[in-house]
mmCIF file of C-alpha atoms in Angstrom:
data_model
loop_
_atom_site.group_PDB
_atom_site.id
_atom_site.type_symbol
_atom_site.label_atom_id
_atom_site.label_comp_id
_atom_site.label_asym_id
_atom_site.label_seq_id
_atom_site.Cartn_x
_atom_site.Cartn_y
_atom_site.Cartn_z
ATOM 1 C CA UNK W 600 105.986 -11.925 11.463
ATOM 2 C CA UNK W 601 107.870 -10.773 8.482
ATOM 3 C CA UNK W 602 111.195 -10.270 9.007
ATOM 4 C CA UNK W 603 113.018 -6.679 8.766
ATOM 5 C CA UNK W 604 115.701 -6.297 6.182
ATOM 6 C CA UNK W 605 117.921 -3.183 6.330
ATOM 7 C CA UNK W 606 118.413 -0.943 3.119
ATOM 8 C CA UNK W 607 120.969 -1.403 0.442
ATOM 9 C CA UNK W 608 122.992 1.808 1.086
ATOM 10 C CA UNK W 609 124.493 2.335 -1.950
ATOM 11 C CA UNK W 610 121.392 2.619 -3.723
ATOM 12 C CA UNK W 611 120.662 5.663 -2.093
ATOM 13 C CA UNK W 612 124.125 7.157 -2.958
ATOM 14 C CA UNK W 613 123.592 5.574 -6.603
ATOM 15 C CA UNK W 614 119.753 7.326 -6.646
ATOM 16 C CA UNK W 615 121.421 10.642 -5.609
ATOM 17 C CA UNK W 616 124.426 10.431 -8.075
ATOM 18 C CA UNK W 617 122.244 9.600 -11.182
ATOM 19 C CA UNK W 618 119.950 12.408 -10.126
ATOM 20 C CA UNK W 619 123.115 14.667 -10.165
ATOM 21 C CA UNK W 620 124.342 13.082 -13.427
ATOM 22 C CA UNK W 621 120.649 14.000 -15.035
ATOM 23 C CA UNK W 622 121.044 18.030 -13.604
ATOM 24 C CA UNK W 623 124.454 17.471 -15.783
ATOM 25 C CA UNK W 624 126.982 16.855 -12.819
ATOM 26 C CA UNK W 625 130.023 14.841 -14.382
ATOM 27 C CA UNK W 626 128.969 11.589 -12.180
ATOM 28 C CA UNK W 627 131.923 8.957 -11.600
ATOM 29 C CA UNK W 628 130.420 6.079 -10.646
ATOM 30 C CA UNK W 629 132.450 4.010 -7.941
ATOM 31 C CA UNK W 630 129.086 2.654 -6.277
ATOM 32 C CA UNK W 631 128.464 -0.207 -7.722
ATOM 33 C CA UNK W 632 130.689 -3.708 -8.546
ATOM 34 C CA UNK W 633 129.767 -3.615 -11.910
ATOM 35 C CA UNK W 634 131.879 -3.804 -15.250
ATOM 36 C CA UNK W 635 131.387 -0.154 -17.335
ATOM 37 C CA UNK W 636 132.494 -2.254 -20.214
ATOM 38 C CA UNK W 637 129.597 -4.169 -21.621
ATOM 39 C CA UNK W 638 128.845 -7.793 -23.065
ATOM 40 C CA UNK W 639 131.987 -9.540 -25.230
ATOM 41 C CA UNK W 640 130.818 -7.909 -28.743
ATOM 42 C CA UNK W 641 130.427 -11.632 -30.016
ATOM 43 C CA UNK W 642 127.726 -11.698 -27.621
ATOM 44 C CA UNK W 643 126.045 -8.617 -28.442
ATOM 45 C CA UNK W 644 126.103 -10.208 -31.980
ATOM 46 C CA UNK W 645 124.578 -13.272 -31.001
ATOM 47 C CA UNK W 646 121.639 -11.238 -29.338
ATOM 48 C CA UNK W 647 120.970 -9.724 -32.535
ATOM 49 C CA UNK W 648 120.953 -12.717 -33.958
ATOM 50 C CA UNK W 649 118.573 -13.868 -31.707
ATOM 51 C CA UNK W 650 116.384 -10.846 -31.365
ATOM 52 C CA UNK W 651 115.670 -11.271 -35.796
ATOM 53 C CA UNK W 652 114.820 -14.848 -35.655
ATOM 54 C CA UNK W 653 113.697 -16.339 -32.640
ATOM 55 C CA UNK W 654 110.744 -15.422 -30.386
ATOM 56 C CA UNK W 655 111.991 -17.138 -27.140
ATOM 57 C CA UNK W 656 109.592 -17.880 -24.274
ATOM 58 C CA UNK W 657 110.587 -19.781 -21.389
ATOM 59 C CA UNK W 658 114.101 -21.903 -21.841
ATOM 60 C CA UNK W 659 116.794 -23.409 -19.976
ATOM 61 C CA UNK W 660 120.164 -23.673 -22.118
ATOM 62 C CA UNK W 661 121.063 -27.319 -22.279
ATOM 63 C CA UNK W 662 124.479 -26.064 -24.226
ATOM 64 C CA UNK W 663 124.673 -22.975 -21.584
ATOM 65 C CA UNK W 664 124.915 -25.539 -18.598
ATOM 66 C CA UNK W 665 127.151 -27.869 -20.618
ATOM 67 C CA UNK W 666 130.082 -25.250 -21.406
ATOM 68 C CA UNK W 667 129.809 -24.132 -17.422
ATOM 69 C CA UNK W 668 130.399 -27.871 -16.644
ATOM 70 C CA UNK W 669 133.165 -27.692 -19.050
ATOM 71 C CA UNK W 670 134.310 -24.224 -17.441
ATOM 72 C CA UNK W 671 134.764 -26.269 -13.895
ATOM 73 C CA UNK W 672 136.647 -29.039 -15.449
ATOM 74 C CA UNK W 673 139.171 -26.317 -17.321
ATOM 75 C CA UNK W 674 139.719 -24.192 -15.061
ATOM 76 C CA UNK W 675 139.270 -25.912 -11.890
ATOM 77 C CA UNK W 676 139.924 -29.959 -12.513
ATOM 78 C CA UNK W 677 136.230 -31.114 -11.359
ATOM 79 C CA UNK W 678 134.086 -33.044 -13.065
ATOM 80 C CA UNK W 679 130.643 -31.877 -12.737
ATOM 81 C CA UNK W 680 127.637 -33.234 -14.901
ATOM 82 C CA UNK W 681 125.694 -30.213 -16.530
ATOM 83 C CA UNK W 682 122.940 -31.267 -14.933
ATOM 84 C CA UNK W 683 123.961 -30.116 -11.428
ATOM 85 C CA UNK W 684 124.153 -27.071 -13.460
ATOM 86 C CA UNK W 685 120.486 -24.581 -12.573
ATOM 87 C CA UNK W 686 120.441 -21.453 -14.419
ATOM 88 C CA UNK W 687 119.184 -18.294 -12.600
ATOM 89 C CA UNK W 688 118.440 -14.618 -12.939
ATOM 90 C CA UNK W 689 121.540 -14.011 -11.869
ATOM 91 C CA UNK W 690 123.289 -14.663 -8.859
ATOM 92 C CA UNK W 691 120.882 -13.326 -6.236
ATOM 93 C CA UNK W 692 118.166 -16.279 -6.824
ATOM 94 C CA UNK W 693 120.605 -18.827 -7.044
ATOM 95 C CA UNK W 694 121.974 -17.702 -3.319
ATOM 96 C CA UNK W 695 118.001 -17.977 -1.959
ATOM 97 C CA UNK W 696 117.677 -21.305 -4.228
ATOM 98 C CA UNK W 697 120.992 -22.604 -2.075
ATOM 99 C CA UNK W 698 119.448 -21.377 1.131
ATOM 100 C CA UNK W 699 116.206 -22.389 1.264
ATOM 101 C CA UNK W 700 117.596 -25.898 -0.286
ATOM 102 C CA UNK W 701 119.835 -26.464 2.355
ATOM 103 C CA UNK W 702 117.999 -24.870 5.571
ATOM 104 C CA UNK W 703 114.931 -24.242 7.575
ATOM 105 C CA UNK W 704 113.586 -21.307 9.084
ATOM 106 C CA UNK W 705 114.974 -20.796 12.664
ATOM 107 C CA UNK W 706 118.675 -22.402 11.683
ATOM 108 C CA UNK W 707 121.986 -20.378 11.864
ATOM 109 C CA UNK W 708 123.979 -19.446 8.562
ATOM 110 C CA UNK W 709 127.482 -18.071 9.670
ATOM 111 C CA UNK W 710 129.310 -15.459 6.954
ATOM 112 C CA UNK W 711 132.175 -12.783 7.218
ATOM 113 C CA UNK W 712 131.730 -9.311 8.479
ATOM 114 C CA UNK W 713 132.511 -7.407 6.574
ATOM 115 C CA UNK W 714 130.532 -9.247 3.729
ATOM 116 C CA UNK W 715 128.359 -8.829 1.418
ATOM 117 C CA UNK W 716 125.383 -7.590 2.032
ATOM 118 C CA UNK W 717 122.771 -9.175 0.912
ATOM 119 C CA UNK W 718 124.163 -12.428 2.573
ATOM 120 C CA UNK W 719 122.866 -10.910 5.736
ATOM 121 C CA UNK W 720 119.312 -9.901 4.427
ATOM 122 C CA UNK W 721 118.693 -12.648 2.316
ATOM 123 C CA UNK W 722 119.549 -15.222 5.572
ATOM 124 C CA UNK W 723 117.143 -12.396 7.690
ATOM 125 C CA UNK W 724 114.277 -12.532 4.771
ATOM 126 C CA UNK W 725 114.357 -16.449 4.480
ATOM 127 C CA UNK W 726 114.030 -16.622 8.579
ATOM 128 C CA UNK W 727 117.289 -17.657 8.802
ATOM 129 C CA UNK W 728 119.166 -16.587 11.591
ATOM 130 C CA UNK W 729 122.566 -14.750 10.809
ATOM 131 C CA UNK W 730 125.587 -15.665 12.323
ATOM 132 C CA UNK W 731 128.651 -12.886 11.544
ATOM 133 C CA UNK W 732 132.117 -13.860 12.084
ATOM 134 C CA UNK W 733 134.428 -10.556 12.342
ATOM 135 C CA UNK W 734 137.423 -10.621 10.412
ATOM 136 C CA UNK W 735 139.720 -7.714 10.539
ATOM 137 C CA UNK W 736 143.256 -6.696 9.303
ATOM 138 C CA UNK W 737 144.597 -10.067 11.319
ATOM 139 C CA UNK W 738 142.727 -12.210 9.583
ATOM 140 C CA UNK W 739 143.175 -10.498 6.212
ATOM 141 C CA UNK W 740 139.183 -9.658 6.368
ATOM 142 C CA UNK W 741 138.666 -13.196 5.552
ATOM 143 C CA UNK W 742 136.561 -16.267 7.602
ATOM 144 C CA UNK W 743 139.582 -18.644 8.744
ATOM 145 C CA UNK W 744 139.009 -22.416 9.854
ATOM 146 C CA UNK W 745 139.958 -21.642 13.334
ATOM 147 C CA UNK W 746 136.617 -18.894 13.428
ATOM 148 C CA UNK W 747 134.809 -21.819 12.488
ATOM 149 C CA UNK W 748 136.078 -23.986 14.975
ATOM 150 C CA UNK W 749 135.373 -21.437 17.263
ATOM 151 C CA UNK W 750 131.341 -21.010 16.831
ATOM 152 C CA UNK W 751 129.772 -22.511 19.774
ATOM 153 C CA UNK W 752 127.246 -24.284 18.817
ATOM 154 C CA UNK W 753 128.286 -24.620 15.343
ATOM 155 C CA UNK W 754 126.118 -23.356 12.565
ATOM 156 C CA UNK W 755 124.061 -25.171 10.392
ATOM 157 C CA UNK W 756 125.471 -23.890 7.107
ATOM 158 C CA UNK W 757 128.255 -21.149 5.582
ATOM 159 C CA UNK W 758 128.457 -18.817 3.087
ATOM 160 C CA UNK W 759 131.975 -18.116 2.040
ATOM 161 C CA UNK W 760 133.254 -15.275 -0.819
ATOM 162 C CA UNK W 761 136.658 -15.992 -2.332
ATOM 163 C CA UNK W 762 137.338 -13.049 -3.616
ATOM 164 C CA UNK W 763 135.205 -11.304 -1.139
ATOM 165 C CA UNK W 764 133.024 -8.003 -1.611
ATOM 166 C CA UNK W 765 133.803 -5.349 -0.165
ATOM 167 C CA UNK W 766 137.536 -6.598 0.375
ATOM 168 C CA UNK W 767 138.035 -8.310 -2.777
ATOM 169 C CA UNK W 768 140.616 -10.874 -0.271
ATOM 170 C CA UNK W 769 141.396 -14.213 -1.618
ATOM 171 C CA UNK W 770 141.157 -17.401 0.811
ATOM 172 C CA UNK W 771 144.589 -18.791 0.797
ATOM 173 C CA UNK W 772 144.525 -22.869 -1.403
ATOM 174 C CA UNK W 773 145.785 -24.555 2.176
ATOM 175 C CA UNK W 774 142.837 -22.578 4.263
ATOM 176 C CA UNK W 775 140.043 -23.406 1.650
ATOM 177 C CA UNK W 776 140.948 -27.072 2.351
ATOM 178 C CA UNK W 777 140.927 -26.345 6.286
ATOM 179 C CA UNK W 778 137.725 -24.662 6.064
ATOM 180 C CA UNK W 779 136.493 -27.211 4.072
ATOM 181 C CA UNK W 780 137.810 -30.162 6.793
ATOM 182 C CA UNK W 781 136.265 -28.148 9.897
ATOM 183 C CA UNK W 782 132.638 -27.495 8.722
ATOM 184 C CA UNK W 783 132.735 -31.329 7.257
ATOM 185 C CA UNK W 784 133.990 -32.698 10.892
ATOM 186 C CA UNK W 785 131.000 -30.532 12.148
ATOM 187 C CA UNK W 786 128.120 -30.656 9.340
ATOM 188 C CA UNK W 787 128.487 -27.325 8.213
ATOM 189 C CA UNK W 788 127.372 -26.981 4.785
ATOM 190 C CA UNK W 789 128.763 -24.303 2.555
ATOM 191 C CA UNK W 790 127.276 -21.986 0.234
ATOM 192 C CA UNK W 791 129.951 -20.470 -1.877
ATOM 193 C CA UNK W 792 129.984 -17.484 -3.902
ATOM 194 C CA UNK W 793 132.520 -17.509 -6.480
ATOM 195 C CA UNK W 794 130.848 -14.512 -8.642
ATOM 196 C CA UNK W 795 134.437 -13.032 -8.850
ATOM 197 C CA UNK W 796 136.395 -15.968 -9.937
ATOM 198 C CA UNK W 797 137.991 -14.894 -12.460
ATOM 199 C CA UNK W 798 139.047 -11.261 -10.872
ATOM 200 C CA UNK W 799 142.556 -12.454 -9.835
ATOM 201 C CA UNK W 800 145.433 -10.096 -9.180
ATOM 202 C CA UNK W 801 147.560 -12.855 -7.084
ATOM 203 C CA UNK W 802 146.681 -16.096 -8.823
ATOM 204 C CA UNK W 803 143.502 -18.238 -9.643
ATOM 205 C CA UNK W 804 141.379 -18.177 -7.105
ATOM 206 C CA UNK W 805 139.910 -21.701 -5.838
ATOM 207 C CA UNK W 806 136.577 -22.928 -5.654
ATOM 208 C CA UNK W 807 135.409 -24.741 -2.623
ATOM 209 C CA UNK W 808 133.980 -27.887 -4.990
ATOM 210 C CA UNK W 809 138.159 -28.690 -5.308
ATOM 211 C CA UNK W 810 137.209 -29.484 -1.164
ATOM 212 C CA UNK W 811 133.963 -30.063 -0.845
ATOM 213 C CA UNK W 812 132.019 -31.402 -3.507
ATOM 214 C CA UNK W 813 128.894 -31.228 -1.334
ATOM 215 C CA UNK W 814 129.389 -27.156 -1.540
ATOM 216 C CA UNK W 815 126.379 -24.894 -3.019
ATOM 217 C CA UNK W 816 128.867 -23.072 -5.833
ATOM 218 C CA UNK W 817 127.185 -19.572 -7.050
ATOM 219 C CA UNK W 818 127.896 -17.522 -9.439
ATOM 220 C CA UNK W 819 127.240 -15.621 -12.944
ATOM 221 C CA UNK W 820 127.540 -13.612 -16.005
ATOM 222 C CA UNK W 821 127.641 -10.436 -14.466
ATOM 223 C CA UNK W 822 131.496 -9.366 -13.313
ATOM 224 C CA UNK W 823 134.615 -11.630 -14.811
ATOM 225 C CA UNK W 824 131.897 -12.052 -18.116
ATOM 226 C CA UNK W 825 130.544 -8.094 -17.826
ATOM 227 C CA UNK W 826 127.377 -8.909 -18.384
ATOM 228 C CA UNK W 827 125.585 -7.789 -15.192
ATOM 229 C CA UNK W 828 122.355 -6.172 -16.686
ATOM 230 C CA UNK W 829 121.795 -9.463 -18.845
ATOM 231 C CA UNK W 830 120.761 -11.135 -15.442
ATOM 232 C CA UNK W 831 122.234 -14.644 -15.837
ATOM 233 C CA UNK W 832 123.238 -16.373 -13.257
ATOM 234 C CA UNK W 833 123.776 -20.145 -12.172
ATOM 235 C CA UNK W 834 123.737 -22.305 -8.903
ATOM 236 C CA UNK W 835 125.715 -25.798 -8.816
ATOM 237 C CA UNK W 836 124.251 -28.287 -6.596
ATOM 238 C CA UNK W 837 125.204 -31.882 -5.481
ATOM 239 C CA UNK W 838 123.102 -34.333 -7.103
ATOM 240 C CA UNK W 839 120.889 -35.508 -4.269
ATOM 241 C CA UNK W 840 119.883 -31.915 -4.424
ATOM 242 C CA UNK W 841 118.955 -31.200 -8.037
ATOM 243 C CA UNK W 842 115.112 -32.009 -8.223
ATOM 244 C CA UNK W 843 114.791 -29.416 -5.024
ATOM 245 C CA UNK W 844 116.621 -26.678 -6.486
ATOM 246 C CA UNK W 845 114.775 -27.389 -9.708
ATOM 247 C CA UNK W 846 111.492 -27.106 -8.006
ATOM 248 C CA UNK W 847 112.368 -23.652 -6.286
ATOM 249 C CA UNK W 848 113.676 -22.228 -9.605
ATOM 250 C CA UNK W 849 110.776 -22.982 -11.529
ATOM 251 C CA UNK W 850 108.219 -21.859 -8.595
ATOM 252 C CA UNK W 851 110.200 -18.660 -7.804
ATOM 253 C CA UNK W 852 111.997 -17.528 -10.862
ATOM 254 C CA UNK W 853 110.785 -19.635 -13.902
ATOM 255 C CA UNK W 854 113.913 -19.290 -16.447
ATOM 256 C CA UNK W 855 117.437 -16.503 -16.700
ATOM 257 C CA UNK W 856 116.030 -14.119 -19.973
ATOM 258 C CA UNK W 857 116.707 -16.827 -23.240
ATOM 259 C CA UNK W 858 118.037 -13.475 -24.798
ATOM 260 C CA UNK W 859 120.645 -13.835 -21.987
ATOM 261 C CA UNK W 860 120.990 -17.692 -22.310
ATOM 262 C CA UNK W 861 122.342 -17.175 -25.891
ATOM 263 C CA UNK W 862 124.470 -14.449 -25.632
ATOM 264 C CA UNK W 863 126.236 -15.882 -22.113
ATOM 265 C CA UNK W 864 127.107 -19.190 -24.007
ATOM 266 C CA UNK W 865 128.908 -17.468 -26.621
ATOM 267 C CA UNK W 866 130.648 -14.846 -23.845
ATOM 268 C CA UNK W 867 132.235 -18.485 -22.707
ATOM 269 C CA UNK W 868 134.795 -18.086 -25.877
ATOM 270 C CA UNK W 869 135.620 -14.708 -25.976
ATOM 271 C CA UNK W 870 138.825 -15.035 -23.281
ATOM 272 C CA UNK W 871 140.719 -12.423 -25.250
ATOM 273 C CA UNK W 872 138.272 -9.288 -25.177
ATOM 274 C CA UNK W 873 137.755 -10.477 -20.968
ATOM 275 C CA UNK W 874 141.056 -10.769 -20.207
ATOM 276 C CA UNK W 875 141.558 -7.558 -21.339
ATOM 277 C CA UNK W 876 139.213 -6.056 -19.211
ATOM 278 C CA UNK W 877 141.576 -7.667 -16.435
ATOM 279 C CA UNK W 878 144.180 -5.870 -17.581
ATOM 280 C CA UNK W 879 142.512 -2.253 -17.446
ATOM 281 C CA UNK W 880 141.340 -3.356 -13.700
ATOM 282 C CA UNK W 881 144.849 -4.432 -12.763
ATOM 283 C CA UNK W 882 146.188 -0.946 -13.830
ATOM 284 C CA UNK W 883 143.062 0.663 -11.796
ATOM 285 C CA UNK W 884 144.010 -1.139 -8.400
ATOM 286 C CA UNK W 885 147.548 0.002 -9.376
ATOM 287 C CA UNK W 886 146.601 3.543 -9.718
ATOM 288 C CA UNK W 887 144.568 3.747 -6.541
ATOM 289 C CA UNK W 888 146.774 1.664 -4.313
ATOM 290 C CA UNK W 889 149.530 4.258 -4.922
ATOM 291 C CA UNK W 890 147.326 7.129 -4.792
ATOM 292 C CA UNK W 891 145.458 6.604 -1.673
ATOM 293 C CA UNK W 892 147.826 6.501 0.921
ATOM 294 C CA UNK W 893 148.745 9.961 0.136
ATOM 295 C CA UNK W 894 145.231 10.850 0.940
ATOM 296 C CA UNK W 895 145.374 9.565 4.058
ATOM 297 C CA UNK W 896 143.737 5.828 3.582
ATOM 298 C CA UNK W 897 146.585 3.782 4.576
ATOM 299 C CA UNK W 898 144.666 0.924 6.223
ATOM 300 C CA UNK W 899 143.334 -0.791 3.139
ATOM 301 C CA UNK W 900 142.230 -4.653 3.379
ATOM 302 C CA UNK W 901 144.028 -6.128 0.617
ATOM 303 C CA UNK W 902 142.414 -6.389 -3.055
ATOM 304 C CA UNK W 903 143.337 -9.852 -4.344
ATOM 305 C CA UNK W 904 141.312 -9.793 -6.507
ATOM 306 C CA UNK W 905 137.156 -8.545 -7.465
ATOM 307 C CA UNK W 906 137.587 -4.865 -8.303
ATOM 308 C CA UNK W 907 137.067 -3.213 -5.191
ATOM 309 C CA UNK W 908 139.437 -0.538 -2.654
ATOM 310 C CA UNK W 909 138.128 -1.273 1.155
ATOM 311 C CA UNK W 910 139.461 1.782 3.270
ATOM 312 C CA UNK W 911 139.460 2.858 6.501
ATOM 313 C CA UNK W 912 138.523 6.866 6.715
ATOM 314 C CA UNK W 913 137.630 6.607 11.003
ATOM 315 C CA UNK W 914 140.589 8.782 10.863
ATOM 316 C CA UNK W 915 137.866 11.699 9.364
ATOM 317 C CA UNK W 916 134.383 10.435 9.877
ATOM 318 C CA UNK W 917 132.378 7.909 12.606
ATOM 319 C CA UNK W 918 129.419 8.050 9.572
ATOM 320 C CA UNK W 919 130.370 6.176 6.477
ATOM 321 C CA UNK W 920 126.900 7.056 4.785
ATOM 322 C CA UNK W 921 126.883 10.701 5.214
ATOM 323 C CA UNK W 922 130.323 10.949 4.481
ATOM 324 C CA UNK W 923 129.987 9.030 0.929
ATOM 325 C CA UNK W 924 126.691 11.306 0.564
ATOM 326 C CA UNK W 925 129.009 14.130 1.444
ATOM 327 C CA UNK W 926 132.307 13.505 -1.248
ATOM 328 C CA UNK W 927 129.227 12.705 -3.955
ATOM 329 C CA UNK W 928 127.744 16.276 -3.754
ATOM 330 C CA UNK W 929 131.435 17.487 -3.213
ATOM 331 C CA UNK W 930 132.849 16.115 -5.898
ATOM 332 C CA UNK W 931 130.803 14.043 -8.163
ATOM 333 C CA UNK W 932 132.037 10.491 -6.854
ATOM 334 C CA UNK W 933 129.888 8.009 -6.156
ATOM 335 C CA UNK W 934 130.891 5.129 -3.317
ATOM 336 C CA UNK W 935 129.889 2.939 -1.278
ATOM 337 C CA UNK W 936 129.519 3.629 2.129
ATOM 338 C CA UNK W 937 131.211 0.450 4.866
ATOM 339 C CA UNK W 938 127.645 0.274 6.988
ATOM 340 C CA UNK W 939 126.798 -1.577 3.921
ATOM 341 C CA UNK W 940 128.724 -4.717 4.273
ATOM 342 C CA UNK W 941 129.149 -4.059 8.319
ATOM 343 C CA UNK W 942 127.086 -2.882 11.049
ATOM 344 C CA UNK W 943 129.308 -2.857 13.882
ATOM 345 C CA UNK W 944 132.464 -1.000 12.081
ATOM 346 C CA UNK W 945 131.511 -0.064 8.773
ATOM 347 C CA UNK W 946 130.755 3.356 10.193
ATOM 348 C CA UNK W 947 134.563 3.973 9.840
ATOM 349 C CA UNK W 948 134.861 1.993 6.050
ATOM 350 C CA UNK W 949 133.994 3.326 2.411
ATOM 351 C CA UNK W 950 134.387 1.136 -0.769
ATOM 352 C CA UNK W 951 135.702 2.197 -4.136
ATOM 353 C CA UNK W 952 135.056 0.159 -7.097
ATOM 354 C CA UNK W 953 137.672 0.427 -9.931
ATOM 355 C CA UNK W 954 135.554 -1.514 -12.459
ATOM 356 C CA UNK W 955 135.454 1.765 -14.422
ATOM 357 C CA UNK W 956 137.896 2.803 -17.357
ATOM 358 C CA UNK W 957 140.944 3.795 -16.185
ATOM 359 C CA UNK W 958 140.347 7.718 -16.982
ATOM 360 C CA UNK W 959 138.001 7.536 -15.067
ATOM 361 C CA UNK W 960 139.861 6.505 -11.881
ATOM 362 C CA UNK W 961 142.552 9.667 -12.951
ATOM 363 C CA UNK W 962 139.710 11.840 -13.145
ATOM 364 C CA UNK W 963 138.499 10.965 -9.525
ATOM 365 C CA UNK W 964 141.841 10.718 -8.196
ATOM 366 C CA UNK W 965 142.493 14.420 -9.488
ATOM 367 C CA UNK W 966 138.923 15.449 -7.800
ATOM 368 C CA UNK W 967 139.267 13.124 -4.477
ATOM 369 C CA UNK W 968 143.244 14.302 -3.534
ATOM 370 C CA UNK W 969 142.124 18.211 -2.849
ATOM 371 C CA UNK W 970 138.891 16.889 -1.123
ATOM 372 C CA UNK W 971 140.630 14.485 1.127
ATOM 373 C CA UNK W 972 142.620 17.427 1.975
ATOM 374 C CA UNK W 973 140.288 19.409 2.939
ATOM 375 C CA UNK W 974 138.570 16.813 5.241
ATOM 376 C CA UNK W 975 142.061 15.986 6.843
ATOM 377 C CA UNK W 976 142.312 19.676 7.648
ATOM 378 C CA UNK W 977 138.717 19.373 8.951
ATOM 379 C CA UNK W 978 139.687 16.249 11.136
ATOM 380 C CA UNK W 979 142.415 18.180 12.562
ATOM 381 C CA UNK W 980 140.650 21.365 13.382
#
């Protein structure tokens, strides 16, 4: 039987919003986690470069997976040989190549809730079975070693976010290594998604192969490198598992777009441009995090890093969707609606993502403090 996956919410919201945008509604997109800036301009350069002279075809970047061995060893103090190193189409194949690598149909994959959530559908479509650890305001929405220890009987494998969508929460150096310990004592193996590395408002964030050099390490192009319509992606495997992941990629996916390939090697050097783009975020979470409790979101998990605002609103609504769908044909604000990333309590969640330019996030905050007004009067009536 095939299995049933549940709809990506936001898309609906985003479908709505661009259909506003196109009947010439002033659309702020807060939807999606994805950079409005685009590709470092080097690598738009290189494209061009590309595009004149080279007719591509099917390619995998033996420099591209060299400089994101070298990336590891800088910024992380691993050593990892480039070819452990299997480009994707982003970071959504490479989480199905770790998957079906690691596990077969009928096993249990534990993850955070709220998470993610394609973890959940992508375990559900693979025939998987999903395991969901809650983690709420105690736990700093985060997975902890002691949930871990906790799953009786314990999984067969872990996917772990570090920062985390929605919450954008960090996992603390001293509980990576715990986490690490626990599933290791009970043959756990981790998947880890490290797509936001880089997206740090509280110090680098760690990546599980510092623990666990057995750990499935995702990630891509697409947020720190803003480069998420270029599709480039990569998976990091342990060597006993290259040939299999390998296999998978070329079966499923082929090869990332060579146009891609060339331009994300060059993004690699262009630290200056990113880092500015950290900067602008930085001043966005600043802006919202001292806006929104005046609006009445005062229960906010806390952004460490990513580019994402995680809110409670089950003061004013028990139905996240309809009222995101609601403050979109309100106001012109996209977001993300918390049934997304969790089906038990997302009703009372909504996500904002501040990976727009920073008038933009004045421009909703002077649209959204009037609104939330209006809804608090509502909630009161």
């Amino acid at each position: 039987m095939s299995a049933i996956i549940d709809p990506f919410h936001a898309i609906a919201i985003s479908r709505t919003a661009h259909r506003l945008a196109s009947e010439g509604r002033p659309v702020i997109h807060m939807e999606f986690g994805q950079p409005s800036t685009g590709a470092p301009q080097a690598a738009i350069a290189a494209a061009h470069r590309v595009l004149d002279n080279d007719p591509m075809g099917y390619w995998e970047s033996g420099a591209l997976k060299a400089r994101i061995a070298r990336h590891y060893a800088e910024t992380q103090g691993v050593t990892v040989d480039p070819e452990q190193v299997i480009l994707t189409c982003g970071a959504s194949p490479a989480l199905v190549l770790a998957l079906s690598c690691l596990f077969a149909p009928g096993e249990r994959v534990a993850f955070a809730r709220p998470g993610y959530v394609a973890y959940r559908n992508t375990v559900k479509a693979l025939h998987l079975e999903p395991v969901e650890i809650g983690c709420g305001e105690a736990e700093r929405f985060q997975i902890t070693a002691a949930a871990i220890e906790r799953l009786d009987p314990a999984p067969h494998g872990l996917i772990l976010a570090s920062p985390a969508n929605p919450t954008g929460t960090i996992i603390a150096a001293e509980e990576m290594a715990a986490i690490a310990a626990v599933c290791r004592r009970r043959g756990i193996r981790i998947v880890s998604d490290e797509i936001y590395h880089g997206l740090s408002y509280v110090g680098p964030a760690r990546s599980m192969l510092r623990d666990d050099p057995g750990a499935l390490i995702v990630n891509s192009s697409s947020k720190y490198f803003s480069m998420a319509g270029w599709r480039l992606g990569w998976l990091m495997v342990p060597p006993g598992l290259i040939d299999a992941a390998r296999a998978r990629m070329g079966n499923l996916f082929l090869t990332p777009p060579s146009l891609a390939q060339h331009a994300g090697l060059v993004a690699f050097d262009e630290r200056d441009e990113l880092e500015g783009h950290i900067r602008t975020y930085a001043r966005n979470r600043e802006l919202l995090l001292a806006a929104l409790p005046a609006l009445g979101l005062k229960r906010i998990a806390p952004p460490d890093g990513a580019f994402y605002i995680y809110a409670d609103v089950g003061h004013l609504t028990d139905d996240s969707m309809d009222f995101c769908m609601k403050l979109l044909l309100d106001t012109a604000i996209a977001t993300a609606p918390g049934i997304d990333f969790d089906p038990i309590d997302g009703h009372r969640f909504m996500r904002f993502s501040f990976a727009v330019s920073t008038d933009r996030v004045e421009e909703a905050l002077r649209r959204l403090t009037p609104w939330f007004a209006a809804q608090g009067a509502v909630s009161a009536a």
